[in-house]
mmCIF file of C-alpha atoms in Angstrom:
data_model
loop_
_atom_site.group_PDB
_atom_site.id
_atom_site.type_symbol
_atom_site.label_atom_id
_atom_site.label_comp_id
_atom_site.label_asym_id
_atom_site.label_seq_id
_atom_site.Cartn_x
_atom_site.Cartn_y
_atom_site.Cartn_z
ATOM 1 C CA UNK A 1146 0.000 0.000 0.000
ATOM 2 C CA UNK A 1147 1.053 3.574 -0.539
ATOM 3 C CA UNK A 1148 1.874 5.386 2.693
ATOM 4 C CA UNK A 1149 2.307 9.086 3.420
ATOM 5 C CA UNK A 1150 4.050 9.794 6.718
ATOM 6 C CA UNK A 1151 3.545 13.041 8.589
ATOM 7 C CA UNK A 1152 6.421 14.173 10.777
ATOM 8 C CA UNK A 1153 6.400 17.262 12.946
ATOM 9 C CA UNK A 1154 9.716 19.077 13.231
ATOM 10 C CA UNK A 1155 10.453 21.705 15.845
ATOM 11 C CA UNK A 1156 13.806 23.081 17.008
ATOM 12 C CA UNK A 1157 15.621 20.423 15.006
ATOM 13 C CA UNK A 1158 13.724 17.557 16.629
ATOM 14 C CA UNK A 1159 11.371 15.409 14.600
ATOM 15 C CA UNK A 1160 8.368 13.522 15.926
ATOM 16 C CA UNK A 1161 6.319 10.971 14.073
ATOM 17 C CA UNK A 1162 2.703 12.127 13.991
ATOM 18 C CA UNK A 1163 0.793 9.848 11.684
ATOM 19 C CA UNK A 1164 0.838 7.592 8.641
ATOM 20 C CA UNK A 1165 -1.855 7.860 6.012
ATOM 21 C CA UNK A 1166 -2.250 4.507 4.326
ATOM 22 C CA UNK A 1167 -3.798 4.438 0.880
ATOM 23 C CA UNK A 1168 -5.079 0.962 0.113
ATOM 24 C CA UNK A 1169 -7.539 1.556 -2.695
ATOM 25 C CA UNK A 1170 -7.489 5.053 -4.166
ATOM 26 C CA UNK A 1171 -5.163 6.450 -6.770
ATOM 27 C CA UNK A 1172 -2.470 8.646 -5.220
ATOM 28 C CA UNK A 1173 -3.581 11.882 -6.868
ATOM 29 C CA UNK A 1174 -2.837 15.349 -5.580
ATOM 30 C CA UNK A 1175 -6.546 15.849 -4.775
ATOM 31 C CA UNK A 1176 -6.576 12.666 -2.679
ATOM 32 C CA UNK A 1177 -3.431 13.651 -0.776
ATOM 33 C CA UNK A 1178 -4.500 17.276 -0.314
ATOM 34 C CA UNK A 1179 -7.789 16.260 1.291
ATOM 35 C CA UNK A 1180 -6.026 13.976 3.800
ATOM 36 C CA UNK A 1181 -3.201 16.398 4.524
ATOM 37 C CA UNK A 1182 -5.583 19.358 4.777
ATOM 38 C CA UNK A 1183 -7.650 17.451 7.341
ATOM 39 C CA UNK A 1184 -4.520 16.711 9.398
ATOM 40 C CA UNK A 1185 -3.251 20.279 9.200
ATOM 41 C CA UNK A 1186 -6.629 21.571 10.407
ATOM 42 C CA UNK A 1187 -6.525 19.040 13.261
ATOM 43 C CA UNK A 1188 -3.056 20.233 14.296
ATOM 44 C CA UNK A 1189 -4.054 23.894 14.083
ATOM 45 C CA UNK A 1190 -7.169 23.163 16.203
ATOM 46 C CA UNK A 1191 -4.825 21.623 18.811
ATOM 47 C CA UNK A 1192 -2.938 24.958 18.881
ATOM 48 C CA UNK A 1193 0.080 23.530 17.089
ATOM 49 C CA UNK A 1194 1.588 26.272 14.970
ATOM 50 C CA UNK A 1195 2.493 25.132 11.489
ATOM 51 C CA UNK A 1196 4.713 27.415 9.460
ATOM 52 C CA UNK A 1197 6.131 25.215 6.710
ATOM 53 C CA UNK A 1198 5.717 21.971 4.866
ATOM 54 C CA UNK A 1199 8.329 19.900 3.089
ATOM 55 C CA UNK A 1200 7.763 17.122 0.618
ATOM 56 C CA UNK A 1201 9.990 15.289 -1.787
ATOM 57 C CA UNK A 1202 10.561 16.588 -5.301
ATOM 58 C CA UNK A 1203 8.221 14.235 -7.081
ATOM 59 C CA UNK A 1204 5.788 16.057 -9.380
ATOM 60 C CA UNK A 1205 2.792 14.747 -7.441
ATOM 61 C CA UNK A 1206 4.097 16.255 -4.217
ATOM 62 C CA UNK A 1207 4.891 19.573 -5.900
ATOM 63 C CA UNK A 1208 1.248 19.756 -6.955
ATOM 64 C CA UNK A 1209 0.139 18.825 -3.423
ATOM 65 C CA UNK A 1210 2.285 21.601 -1.943
ATOM 66 C CA UNK A 1211 0.858 24.184 -4.338
ATOM 67 C CA UNK A 1212 -2.738 23.166 -3.601
ATOM 68 C CA UNK A 1213 -2.171 23.130 0.165
ATOM 69 C CA UNK A 1214 -0.646 26.568 -0.066
ATOM 70 C CA UNK A 1215 -3.934 27.870 -1.543
ATOM 71 C CA UNK A 1216 -5.797 26.662 1.571
ATOM 72 C CA UNK A 1217 -3.050 27.724 3.970
ATOM 73 C CA UNK A 1218 -1.332 30.734 2.368
ATOM 74 C CA UNK A 1219 0.720 31.364 5.500
ATOM 75 C CA UNK A 1220 2.580 28.083 4.959
ATOM 76 C CA UNK A 1221 6.102 28.343 3.657
ATOM 77 C CA UNK A 1222 7.000 25.690 1.135
ATOM 78 C CA UNK A 1223 10.462 24.345 1.981
ATOM 79 C CA UNK A 1224 12.297 22.119 -0.470
ATOM 80 C CA UNK A 1225 13.377 18.715 0.782
ATOM 81 C CA UNK A 1226 16.903 19.028 2.182
ATOM 82 C CA UNK A 1227 17.824 15.430 1.302
ATOM 83 C CA UNK A 1228 17.018 16.096 -2.345
ATOM 84 C CA UNK A 1229 18.953 19.366 -2.296
ATOM 85 C CA UNK A 1230 21.986 17.571 -0.851
ATOM 86 C CA UNK A 1231 21.653 14.888 -3.540
ATOM 87 C CA UNK A 1232 21.580 17.515 -6.302
ATOM 88 C CA UNK A 1233 24.600 19.285 -4.794
ATOM 89 C CA UNK A 1234 26.480 15.999 -4.581
ATOM 90 C CA UNK A 1235 25.714 15.214 -8.227
ATOM 91 C CA UNK A 1236 27.243 18.564 -9.183
ATOM 92 C CA UNK A 1237 30.263 18.029 -6.933
ATOM 93 C CA UNK A 1238 30.924 14.601 -8.423
ATOM 94 C CA UNK A 1239 31.396 16.247 -11.829
ATOM 95 C CA UNK A 1240 34.445 18.195 -10.581
ATOM 96 C CA UNK A 1241 37.489 16.410 -12.005
ATOM 97 C CA UNK A 1242 39.462 16.009 -8.775
ATOM 98 C CA UNK A 1243 36.417 14.671 -6.926
ATOM 99 C CA UNK A 1244 35.418 12.503 -9.876
ATOM 100 C CA UNK A 1245 38.916 10.996 -9.832
ATOM 101 C CA UNK A 1246 38.685 10.213 -6.108
ATOM 102 C CA UNK A 1247 35.304 8.561 -6.601
ATOM 103 C CA UNK A 1248 36.549 6.505 -9.550
ATOM 104 C CA UNK A 1249 39.580 5.323 -7.539
ATOM 105 C CA UNK A 1250 37.299 4.482 -4.612
ATOM 106 C CA UNK A 1251 34.903 2.481 -6.761
ATOM 107 C CA UNK A 1252 37.788 0.651 -8.416
ATOM 108 C CA UNK A 1253 39.220 -0.425 -5.044
ATOM 109 C CA UNK A 1254 35.821 -1.530 -3.780
ATOM 110 C CA UNK A 1255 35.103 -3.439 -7.000
ATOM 111 C CA UNK A 1256 38.544 -5.034 -6.909
ATOM 112 C CA UNK A 1257 37.632 -6.622 -3.591
ATOM 113 C CA UNK A 1258 33.875 -7.143 -3.899
ATOM 114 C CA UNK A 1259 33.967 -8.603 -7.405
ATOM 115 C CA UNK A 1260 36.941 -10.876 -6.786
ATOM 116 C CA UNK A 1261 36.161 -13.992 -4.743
ATOM 117 C CA UNK A 1262 39.772 -14.404 -3.580
ATOM 118 C CA UNK A 1263 40.003 -10.762 -2.434
ATOM 119 C CA UNK A 1264 36.596 -10.716 -0.724
ATOM 120 C CA UNK A 1265 37.427 -13.942 1.134
ATOM 121 C CA UNK A 1266 40.809 -12.524 2.126
ATOM 122 C CA UNK A 1267 39.115 -9.400 3.520
ATOM 123 C CA UNK A 1268 36.972 -11.553 5.797
ATOM 124 C CA UNK A 1269 39.888 -13.853 6.722
ATOM 125 C CA UNK A 1270 42.116 -10.934 7.741
ATOM 126 C CA UNK A 1271 39.371 -9.601 10.006
ATOM 127 C CA UNK A 1272 38.860 -13.043 11.488
ATOM 128 C CA UNK A 1273 42.597 -13.318 12.252
ATOM 129 C CA UNK A 1274 42.230 -10.047 14.200
ATOM 130 C CA UNK A 1275 39.370 -11.607 16.184
ATOM 131 C CA UNK A 1276 36.826 -9.198 14.710
ATOM 132 C CA UNK A 1277 33.514 -10.604 15.946
ATOM 133 C CA UNK A 1278 31.413 -9.411 13.001
ATOM 134 C CA UNK A 1279 33.446 -9.228 9.808
ATOM 135 C CA UNK A 1280 32.497 -6.401 7.494
ATOM 136 C CA UNK A 1281 32.249 -6.271 3.721
ATOM 137 C CA UNK A 1282 32.772 -3.228 1.566
ATOM 138 C CA UNK A 1283 29.700 -1.277 0.514
ATOM 139 C CA UNK A 1284 29.355 -0.315 -3.134
ATOM 140 C CA UNK A 1285 27.820 3.121 -3.412
ATOM 141 C CA UNK A 1286 24.821 3.976 -5.528
ATOM 142 C CA UNK A 1287 24.181 7.390 -6.997
ATOM 143 C CA UNK A 1288 20.567 7.230 -5.920
ATOM 144 C CA UNK A 1289 21.188 8.328 -2.336
ATOM 145 C CA UNK A 1290 23.983 10.576 -1.071
ATOM 146 C CA UNK A 1291 24.106 8.628 2.191
ATOM 147 C CA UNK A 1292 25.156 5.562 0.220
ATOM 148 C CA UNK A 1293 28.393 7.291 -0.798
ATOM 149 C CA UNK A 1294 29.067 8.378 2.785
ATOM 150 C CA UNK A 1295 28.483 4.848 4.127
ATOM 151 C CA UNK A 1296 30.672 3.387 1.401
ATOM 152 C CA UNK A 1297 33.560 5.729 2.240
ATOM 153 C CA UNK A 1298 33.145 5.179 5.984
ATOM 154 C CA UNK A 1299 33.355 1.411 5.495
ATOM 155 C CA UNK A 1300 36.361 1.784 3.201
ATOM 156 C CA UNK A 1301 38.183 3.887 5.799
ATOM 157 C CA UNK A 1302 37.215 1.456 8.560
ATOM 158 C CA UNK A 1303 38.698 -1.460 6.604
ATOM 159 C CA UNK A 1304 41.828 0.381 5.428
ATOM 160 C CA UNK A 1305 44.137 -1.858 7.496
ATOM 161 C CA UNK A 1306 42.974 -4.877 5.518
ATOM 162 C CA UNK A 1307 42.536 -3.225 2.133
ATOM 163 C CA UNK A 1308 46.196 -2.176 1.969
ATOM 164 C CA UNK A 1309 47.140 -5.828 2.506
ATOM 165 C CA UNK A 1310 44.885 -6.977 -0.335
ATOM 166 C CA UNK A 1311 45.275 -4.246 -2.991
ATOM 167 C CA UNK A 1312 48.892 -3.522 -3.811
ATOM 168 C CA UNK A 1313 48.424 -0.884 -6.495
ATOM 169 C CA UNK A 1314 46.447 1.722 -4.556
ATOM 170 C CA UNK A 1315 46.921 5.129 -6.240
ATOM 171 C CA UNK A 1316 49.407 7.468 -4.547
ATOM 172 C CA UNK A 1317 47.893 9.685 -1.848
ATOM 173 C CA UNK A 1318 44.577 7.836 -2.140
ATOM 174 C CA UNK A 1319 43.964 7.651 1.613
ATOM 175 C CA UNK A 1320 44.779 11.333 2.110
ATOM 176 C CA UNK A 1321 42.435 12.270 -0.733
ATOM 177 C CA UNK A 1322 39.612 10.052 0.528
ATOM 178 C CA UNK A 1323 39.978 11.508 4.037
ATOM 179 C CA UNK A 1324 39.834 15.066 2.684
ATOM 180 C CA UNK A 1325 36.847 14.204 0.522
ATOM 181 C CA UNK A 1326 35.081 12.563 3.455
#
């Protein structure tokens, strides 16, 4: 089922308020506006001051925001920060020096993940160090910016083992990845 979650954010703290589950209807802007409008009115009646709404960048949600703003003109429409970060990251990854770091990172990860001998060696080296839960490398996706962060964090965490497995790591790679991180 399609689900719309409503979170209330105040002073940097978020609180789950409600999920609107849509089992049968088409997820149109009119459908969503009626449910969201009802919830906004409920919150206002409870003396909760609402000053802004944020949705993702999907066209449906843009339409919902515009229609809600007609009913509640005082509402500020705030773009989704996760999407803004993702767009910024996409632009940053086009810069040659950063692109080079990312390519080197992906090559090292692939060299271990896509090679049975290397991936087994990564786990064996951790086991020899009595690491209770051996870790694998995470291959980043461009879909979510957090994926790249997690991938780099894991790479840095496993550096001790990676340098034993990959002999031809580009010069200054670890310094560059630390600066990028």
